[in-house]
Tab-separated table of C-alpha atoms and ligand atoms in Angstrom:
chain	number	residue	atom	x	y	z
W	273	UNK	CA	78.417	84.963	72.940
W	274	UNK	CA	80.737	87.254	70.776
W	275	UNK	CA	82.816	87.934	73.929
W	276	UNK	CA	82.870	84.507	75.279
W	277	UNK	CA	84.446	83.096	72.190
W	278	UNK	CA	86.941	85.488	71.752
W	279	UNK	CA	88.093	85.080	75.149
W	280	UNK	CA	88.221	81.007	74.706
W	281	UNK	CA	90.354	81.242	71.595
W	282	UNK	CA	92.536	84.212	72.938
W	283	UNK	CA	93.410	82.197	76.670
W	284	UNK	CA	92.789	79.003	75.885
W	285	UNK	CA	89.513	78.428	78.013
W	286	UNK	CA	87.825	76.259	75.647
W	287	UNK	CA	85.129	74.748	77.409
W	288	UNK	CA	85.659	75.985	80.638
W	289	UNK	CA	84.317	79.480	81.403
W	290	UNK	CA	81.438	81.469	81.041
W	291	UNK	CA	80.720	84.984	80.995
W	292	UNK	CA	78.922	86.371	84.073
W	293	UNK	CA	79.054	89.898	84.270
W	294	UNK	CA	80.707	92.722	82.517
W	295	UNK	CA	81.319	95.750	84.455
W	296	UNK	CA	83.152	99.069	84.094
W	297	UNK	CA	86.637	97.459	85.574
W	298	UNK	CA	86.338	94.290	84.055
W	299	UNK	CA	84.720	91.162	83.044
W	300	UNK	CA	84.065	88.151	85.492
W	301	UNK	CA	84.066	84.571	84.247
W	302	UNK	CA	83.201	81.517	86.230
W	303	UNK	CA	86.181	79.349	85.607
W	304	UNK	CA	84.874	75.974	86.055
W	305	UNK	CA	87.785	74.132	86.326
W	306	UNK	CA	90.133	75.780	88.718
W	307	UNK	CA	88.665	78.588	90.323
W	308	UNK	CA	85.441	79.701	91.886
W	309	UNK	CA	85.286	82.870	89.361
W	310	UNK	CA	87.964	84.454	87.450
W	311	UNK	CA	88.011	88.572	86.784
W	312	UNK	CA	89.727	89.901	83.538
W	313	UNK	CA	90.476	92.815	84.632
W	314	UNK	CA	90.146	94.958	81.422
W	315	UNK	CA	93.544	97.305	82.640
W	316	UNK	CA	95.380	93.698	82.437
W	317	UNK	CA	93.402	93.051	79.126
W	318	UNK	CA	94.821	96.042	77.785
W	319	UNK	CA	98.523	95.677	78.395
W	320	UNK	CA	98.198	92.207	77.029
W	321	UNK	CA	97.116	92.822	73.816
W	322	UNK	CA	99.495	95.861	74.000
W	323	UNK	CA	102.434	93.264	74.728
W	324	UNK	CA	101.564	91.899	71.297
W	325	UNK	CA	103.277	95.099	69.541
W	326	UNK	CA	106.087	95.562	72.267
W	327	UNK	CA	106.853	92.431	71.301
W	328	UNK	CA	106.727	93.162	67.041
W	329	UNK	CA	109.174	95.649	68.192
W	330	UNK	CA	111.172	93.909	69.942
W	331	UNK	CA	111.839	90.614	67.589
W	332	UNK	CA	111.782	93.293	64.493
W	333	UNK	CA	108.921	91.543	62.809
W	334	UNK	CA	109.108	92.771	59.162
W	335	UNK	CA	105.578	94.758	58.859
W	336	UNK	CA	105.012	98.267	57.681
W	337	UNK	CA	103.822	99.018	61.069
W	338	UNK	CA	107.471	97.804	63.029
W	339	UNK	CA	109.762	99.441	59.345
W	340	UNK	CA	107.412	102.755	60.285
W	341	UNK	CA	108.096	102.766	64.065
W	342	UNK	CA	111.911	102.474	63.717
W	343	UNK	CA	112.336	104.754	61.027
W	344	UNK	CA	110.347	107.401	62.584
W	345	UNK	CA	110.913	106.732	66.195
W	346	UNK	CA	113.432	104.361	67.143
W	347	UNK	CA	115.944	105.066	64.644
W	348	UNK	CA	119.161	102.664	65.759
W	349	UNK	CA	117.962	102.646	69.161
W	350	UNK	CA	116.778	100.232	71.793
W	351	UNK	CA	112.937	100.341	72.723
W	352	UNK	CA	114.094	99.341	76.212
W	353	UNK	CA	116.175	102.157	75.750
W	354	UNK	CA	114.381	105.203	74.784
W	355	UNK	CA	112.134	107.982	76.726
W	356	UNK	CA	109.023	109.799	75.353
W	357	UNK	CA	109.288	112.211	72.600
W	358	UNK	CA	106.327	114.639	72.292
W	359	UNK	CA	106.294	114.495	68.678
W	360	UNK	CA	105.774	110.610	68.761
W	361	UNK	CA	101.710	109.305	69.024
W	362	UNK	CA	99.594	108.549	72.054
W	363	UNK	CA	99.676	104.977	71.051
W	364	UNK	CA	103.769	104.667	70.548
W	365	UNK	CA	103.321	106.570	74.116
W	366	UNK	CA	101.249	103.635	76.094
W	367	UNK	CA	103.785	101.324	74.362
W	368	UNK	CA	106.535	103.122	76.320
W	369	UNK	CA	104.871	103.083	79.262
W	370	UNK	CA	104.574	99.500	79.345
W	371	UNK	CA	108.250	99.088	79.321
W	372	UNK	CA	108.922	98.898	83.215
W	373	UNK	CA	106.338	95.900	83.266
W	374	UNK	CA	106.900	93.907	79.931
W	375	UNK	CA	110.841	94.163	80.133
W	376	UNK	CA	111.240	91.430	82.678
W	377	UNK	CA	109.140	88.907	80.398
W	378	UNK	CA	111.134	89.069	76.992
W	379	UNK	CA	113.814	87.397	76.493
W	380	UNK	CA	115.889	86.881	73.204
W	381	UNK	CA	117.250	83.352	71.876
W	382	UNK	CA	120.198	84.031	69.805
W	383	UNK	CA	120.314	82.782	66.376
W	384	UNK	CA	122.723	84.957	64.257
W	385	UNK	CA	123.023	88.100	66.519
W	386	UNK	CA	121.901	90.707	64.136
W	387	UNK	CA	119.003	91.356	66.258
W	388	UNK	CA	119.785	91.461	69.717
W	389	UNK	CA	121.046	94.596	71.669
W	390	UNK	CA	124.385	93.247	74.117
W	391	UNK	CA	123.689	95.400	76.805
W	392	UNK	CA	119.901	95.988	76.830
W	393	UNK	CA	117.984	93.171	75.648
W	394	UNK	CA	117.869	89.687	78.065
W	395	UNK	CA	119.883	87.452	75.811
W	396	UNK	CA	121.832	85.716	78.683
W	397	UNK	CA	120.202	83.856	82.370
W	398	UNK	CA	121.919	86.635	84.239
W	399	UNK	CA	119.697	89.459	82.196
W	400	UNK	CA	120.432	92.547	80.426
W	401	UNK	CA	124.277	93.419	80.788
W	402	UNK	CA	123.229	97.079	81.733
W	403	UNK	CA	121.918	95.893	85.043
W	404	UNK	CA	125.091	95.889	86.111
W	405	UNK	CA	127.500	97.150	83.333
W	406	UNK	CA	127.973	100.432	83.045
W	407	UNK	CA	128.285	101.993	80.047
W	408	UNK	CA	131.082	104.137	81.014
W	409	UNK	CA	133.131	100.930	80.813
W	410	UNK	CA	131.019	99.235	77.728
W	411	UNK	CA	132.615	102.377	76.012
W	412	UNK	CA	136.138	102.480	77.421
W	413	UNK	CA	136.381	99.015	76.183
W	414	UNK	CA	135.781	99.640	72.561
W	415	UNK	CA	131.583	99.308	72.473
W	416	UNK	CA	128.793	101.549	71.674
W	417	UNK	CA	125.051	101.805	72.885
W	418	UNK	CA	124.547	99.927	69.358
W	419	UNK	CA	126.971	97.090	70.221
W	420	UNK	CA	125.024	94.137	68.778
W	421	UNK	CA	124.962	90.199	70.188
W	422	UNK	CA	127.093	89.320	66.960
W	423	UNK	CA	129.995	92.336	67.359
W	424	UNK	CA	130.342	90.937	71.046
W	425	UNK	CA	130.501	87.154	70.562
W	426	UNK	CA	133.179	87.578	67.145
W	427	UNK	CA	135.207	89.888	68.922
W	428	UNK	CA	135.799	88.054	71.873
W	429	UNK	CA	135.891	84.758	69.329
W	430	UNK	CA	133.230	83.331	71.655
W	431	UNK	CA	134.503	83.874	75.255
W	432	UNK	CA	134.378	86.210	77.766
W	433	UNK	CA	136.996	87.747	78.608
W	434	UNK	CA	138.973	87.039	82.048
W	435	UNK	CA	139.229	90.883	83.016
W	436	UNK	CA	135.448	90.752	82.208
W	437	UNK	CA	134.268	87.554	84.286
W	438	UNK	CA	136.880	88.747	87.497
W	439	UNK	CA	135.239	92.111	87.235
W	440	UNK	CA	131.431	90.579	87.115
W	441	UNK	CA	130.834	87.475	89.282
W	442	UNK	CA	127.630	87.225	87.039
W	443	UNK	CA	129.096	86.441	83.734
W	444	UNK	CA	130.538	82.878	85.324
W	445	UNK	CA	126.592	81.283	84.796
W	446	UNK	CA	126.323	83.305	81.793
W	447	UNK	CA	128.605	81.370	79.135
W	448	UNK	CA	128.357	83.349	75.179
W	449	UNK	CA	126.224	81.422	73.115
W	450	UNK	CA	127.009	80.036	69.438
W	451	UNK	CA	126.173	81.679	66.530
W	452	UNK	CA	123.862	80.310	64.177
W	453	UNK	CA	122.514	81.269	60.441
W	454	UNK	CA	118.735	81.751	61.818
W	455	UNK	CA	117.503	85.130	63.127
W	456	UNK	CA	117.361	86.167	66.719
W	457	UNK	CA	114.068	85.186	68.446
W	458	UNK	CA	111.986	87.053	71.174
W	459	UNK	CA	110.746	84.772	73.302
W	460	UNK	CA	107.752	85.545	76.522
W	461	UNK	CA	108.260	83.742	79.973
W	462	UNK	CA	108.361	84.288	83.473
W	463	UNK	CA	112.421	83.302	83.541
W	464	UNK	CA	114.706	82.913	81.166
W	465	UNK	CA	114.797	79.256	81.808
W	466	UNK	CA	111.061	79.122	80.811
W	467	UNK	CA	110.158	81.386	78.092
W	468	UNK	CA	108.186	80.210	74.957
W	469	UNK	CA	106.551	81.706	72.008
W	470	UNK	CA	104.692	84.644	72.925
W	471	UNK	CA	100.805	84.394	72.829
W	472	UNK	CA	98.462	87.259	74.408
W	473	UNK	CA	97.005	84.414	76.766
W	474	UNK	CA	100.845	83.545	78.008
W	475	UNK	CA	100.921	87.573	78.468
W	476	UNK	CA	97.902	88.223	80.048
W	477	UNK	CA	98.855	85.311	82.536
W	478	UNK	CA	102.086	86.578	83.717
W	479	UNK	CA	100.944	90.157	84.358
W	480	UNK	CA	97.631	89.129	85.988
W	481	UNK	CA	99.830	86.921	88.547
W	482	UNK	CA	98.518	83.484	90.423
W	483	UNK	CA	95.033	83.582	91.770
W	484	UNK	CA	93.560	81.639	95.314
W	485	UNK	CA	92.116	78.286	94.584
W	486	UNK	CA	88.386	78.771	95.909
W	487	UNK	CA	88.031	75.480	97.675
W	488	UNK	CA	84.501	74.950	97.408
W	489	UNK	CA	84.844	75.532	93.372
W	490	UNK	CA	84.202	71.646	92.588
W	491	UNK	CA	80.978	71.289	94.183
W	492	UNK	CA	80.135	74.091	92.723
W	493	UNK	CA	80.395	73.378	89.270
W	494	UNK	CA	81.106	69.895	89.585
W	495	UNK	CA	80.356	67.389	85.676
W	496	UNK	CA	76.214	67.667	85.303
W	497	UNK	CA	75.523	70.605	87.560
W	498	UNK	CA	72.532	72.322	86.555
W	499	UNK	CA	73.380	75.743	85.229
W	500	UNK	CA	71.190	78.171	86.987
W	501	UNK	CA	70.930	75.847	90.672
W	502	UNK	CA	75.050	76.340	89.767
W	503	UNK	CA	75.030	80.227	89.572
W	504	UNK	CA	73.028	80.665	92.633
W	505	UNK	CA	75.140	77.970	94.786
W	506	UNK	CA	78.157	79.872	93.863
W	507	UNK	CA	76.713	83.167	94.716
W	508	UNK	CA	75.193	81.743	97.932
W	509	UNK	CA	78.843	80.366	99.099
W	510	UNK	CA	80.257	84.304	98.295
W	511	UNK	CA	77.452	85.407	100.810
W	512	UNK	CA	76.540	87.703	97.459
W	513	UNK	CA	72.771	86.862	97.146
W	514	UNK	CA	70.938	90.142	97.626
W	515	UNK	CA	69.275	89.102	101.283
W	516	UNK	CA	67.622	91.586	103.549
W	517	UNK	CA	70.815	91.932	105.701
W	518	UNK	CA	72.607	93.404	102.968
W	519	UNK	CA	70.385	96.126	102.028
W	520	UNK	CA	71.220	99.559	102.284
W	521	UNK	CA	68.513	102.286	102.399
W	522	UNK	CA	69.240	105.697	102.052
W	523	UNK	CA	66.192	106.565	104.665
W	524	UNK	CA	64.497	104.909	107.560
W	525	UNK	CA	64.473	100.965	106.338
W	526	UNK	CA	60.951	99.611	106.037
W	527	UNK	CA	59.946	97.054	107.832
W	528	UNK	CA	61.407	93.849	106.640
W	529	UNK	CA	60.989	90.231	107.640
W	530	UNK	CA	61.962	86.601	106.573
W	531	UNK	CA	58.992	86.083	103.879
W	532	UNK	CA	58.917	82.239	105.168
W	533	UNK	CA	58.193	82.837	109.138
W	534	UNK	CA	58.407	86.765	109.982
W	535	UNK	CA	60.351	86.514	113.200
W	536	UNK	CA	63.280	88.767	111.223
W	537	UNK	CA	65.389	90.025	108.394
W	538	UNK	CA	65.994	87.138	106.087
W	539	UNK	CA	70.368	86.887	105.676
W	540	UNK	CA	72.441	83.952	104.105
W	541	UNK	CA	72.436	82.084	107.829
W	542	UNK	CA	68.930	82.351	108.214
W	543	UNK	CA	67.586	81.182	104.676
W	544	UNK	CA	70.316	78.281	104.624
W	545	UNK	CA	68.989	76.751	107.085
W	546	UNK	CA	68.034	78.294	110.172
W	547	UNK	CA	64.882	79.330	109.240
W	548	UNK	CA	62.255	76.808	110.220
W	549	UNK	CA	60.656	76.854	106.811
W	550	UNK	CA	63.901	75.985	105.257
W	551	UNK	CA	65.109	73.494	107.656
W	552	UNK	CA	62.399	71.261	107.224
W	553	UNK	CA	62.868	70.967	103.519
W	554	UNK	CA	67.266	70.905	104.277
W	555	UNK	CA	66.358	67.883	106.314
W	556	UNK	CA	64.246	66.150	104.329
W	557	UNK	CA	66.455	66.892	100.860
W	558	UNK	CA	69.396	65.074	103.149
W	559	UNK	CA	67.501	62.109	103.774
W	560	UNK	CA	65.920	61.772	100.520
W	561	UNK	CA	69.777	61.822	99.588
W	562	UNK	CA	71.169	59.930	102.308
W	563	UNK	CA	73.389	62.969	103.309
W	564	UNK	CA	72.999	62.584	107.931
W	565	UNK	CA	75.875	63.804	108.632
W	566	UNK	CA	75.350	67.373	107.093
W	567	UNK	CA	75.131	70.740	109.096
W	568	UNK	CA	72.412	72.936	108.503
W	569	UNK	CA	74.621	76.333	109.467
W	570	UNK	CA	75.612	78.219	106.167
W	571	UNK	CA	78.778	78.789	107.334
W	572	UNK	CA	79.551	74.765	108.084
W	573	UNK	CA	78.181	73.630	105.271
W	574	UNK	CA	80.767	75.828	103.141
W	575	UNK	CA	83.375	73.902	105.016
W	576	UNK	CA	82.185	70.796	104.134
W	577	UNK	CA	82.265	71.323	100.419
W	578	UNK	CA	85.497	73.127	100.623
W	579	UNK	CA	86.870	69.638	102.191
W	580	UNK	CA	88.607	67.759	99.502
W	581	UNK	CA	87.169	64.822	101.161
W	582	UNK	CA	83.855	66.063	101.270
W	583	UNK	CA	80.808	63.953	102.638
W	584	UNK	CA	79.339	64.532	98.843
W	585	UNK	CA	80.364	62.360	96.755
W	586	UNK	CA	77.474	61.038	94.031
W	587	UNK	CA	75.470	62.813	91.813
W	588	UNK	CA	72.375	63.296	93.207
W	589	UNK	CA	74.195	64.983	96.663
W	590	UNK	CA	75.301	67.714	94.882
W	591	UNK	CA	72.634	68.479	92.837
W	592	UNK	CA	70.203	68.263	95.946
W	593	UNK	CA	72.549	70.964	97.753
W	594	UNK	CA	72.325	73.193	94.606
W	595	UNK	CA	69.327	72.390	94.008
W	596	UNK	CA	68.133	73.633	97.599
W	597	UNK	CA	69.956	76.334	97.786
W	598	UNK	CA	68.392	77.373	94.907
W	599	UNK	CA	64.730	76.681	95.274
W	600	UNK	CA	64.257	77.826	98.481
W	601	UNK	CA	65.508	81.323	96.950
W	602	UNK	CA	63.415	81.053	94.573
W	603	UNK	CA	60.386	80.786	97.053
W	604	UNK	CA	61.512	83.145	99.879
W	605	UNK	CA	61.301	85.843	96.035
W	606	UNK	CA	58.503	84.468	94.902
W	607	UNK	CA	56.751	85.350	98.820
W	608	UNK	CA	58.072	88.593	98.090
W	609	UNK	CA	56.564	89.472	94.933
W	610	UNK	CA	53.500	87.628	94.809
W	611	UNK	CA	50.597	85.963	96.651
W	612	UNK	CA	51.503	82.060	96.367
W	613	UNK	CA	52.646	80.115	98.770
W	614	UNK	CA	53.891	76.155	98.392
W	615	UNK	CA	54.168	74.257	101.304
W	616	UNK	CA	57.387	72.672	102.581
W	617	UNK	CA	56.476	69.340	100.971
W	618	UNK	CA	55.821	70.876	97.420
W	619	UNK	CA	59.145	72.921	97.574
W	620	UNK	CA	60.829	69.251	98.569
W	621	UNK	CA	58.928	67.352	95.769
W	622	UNK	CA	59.692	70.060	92.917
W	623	UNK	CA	63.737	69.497	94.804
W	624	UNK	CA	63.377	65.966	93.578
W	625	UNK	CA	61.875	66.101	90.244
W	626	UNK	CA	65.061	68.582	89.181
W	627	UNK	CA	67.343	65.920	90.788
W	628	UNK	CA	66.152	63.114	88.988
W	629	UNK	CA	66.539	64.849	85.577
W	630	UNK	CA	69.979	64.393	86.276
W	631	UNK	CA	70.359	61.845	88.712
W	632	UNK	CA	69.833	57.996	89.061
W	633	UNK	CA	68.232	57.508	92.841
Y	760	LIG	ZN1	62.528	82.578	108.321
């Protein structure tokens, strides 16, 4: 619970996910409103939260930490600028190897200029100068390494230079900004067009990159779903429930069979609904919920609800396909483990009691 609200007020997921596993790579979340499930990868976790102090450093945020790091590291120089020292500390050390992959995403706003490195920080839509200003000629015009924003807009009294724009085509899109009385502020974005205060959500965001839309997700957990008929469905349309099929032994396999009608293995197709068990109660669940025109092959059935115009469209519909799914799993374990048996119509009238908790028929 711990977990799940730090991750809602870190990325801004109030609401909308919920913790499903936690593993040695990462953590999964079911993200209910866009996805089918959403892994936080705890490598991108990491560099996130690690983005946080890059970016102290970068915008010179006055804490003991930031004074500490540039007196005893940095000195005058550039973070974007500077290679490891083996006197410096481990942490200060995953810091710089971030640099490659957090340099792209920080861009400065210029206020007064103090701040802001001309040739190394992005202060400009054409990026840092040094991409494609050497600093041969920085220094045969006049400029050092330290050359601030401010020393580069007063000397050239707020233009470029025409040697300067003939010699680099880029400079044309790139007019010198104003100065102002405000410090220089380090913004996060994707662009320099697009960058905003940084927060470790916005961070962890752009490094994790754009993930599929799972069509199927809003069926899945669609307003009222029942959590647990939910969390099979969704591992049911992933083909992840732990069926016969997908057992691996190590030795000669015992003999397994479908626990409802031992002709064979039991497998996602066969449970849902090729079995003849479960394709009496699929058919009667669709009539109950006036649902005809559904297929009873798995594999169909996840086209249907990945169909933004899916057959399902009220309440009860969706439930009864969860709620199928997820009692006739619970029966083929229940075979499995124990002695008891219910009958096709008991499994279809315990269907309809946990629809109508929910539903209006
Ligand atoms: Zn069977």
């Amino acid at each position: 619970m711990i977990l799940n609200l730090y991750f809602e007020n870190s990325f801004g997921l109030q609401g909308k996910i919920l913790v499903v596993d936690v593993g040695y790579h990462g953590i999964w979340f079911v993200d209910r409103c866009h996805l089918g499930v959403l892994e936080l990868r705890l490598s991108t976790w990491n560099r996130a939260l690690l983005a946080k102090h890059v970016w102290d450093i970068a915008r010179r945020r006055d804490s003991m930490w930031v004074h500490w790091i540039y007196s005893n590291n940095l000195g005058s120089s550039n973070f974007w600028m500077v290679r490891k020292n083996s006197n410096w500390s481990w942490v200060f050390h995953k810091l710089l190897d971030l640099q490659s992959h957090l340099r792209r995403f920080l861009f400065s706003q210029i206020g007064d200029g103090w701040d802001t490195n001309a040739w190394e920080d992005a202060w400009l839509p054409c990026g840092p100068l040094s991409a494609f200003i050497s600093y041969r000629f920085v220094h045969s015009c006049g400029f050092s390494t330290l050359t601030t924003v401010r020393d580069l807009i007063i000397n050239w009294n707020g233009n470029w230079p025409d040697d300067w724009c003939q010699r680099f085509d880029m400079l044309h899109n790139s007019p010198l900004p104003l100065l102002t009385s405000v410090r220089d502020k380090v913004l996060w974005g994707d662009n320099y067009t697009m960058c905003l205060d940084f927060t470790v959500g916005k961070a962890w965001a752009s490094l994790e990159g754009n993930h599929p839309v799972i069509p199927w997700s809003k069926l899945v957990w669609f307003s009222g779903h029942i959590p647990k008929h939910a969390f099979c469905f969704w591992l049911a349309c992933q083909r992840r429930l732990p069926t016969q099929d997908r057992l691996h032994w190590k030795d000669e396999p015992p003999d397994l069979e479908c626990s409802f009608c031992g002709q064979c293995l039991d497998s996602h197709d066969h449970l849902f609904f090729q079995c003849s068990y479960a394709g009496v109660v699929w058919t009667s669940v669709l009539h109950m919920v006036d649902l005809p025109g559904m297929p009873s092959r798995w594999e169909q059935i996840v086209q249907v609800i990945s169909d933004p115009n899916s057959l399902l469209k009220l309440l009860k519909q969706k439930l009864a396909v969860a709620a199928t799914v997820y009692y006739i799993c619970q029966e083929r374990n229940r075979r499995l483990f124990s002695v008891t048996k219910r009958t096709t119509q008991d499994l279809i009238a315990v269907i309809r009691d946990s629809i109508s908790i929910r539903a209006d028929w």
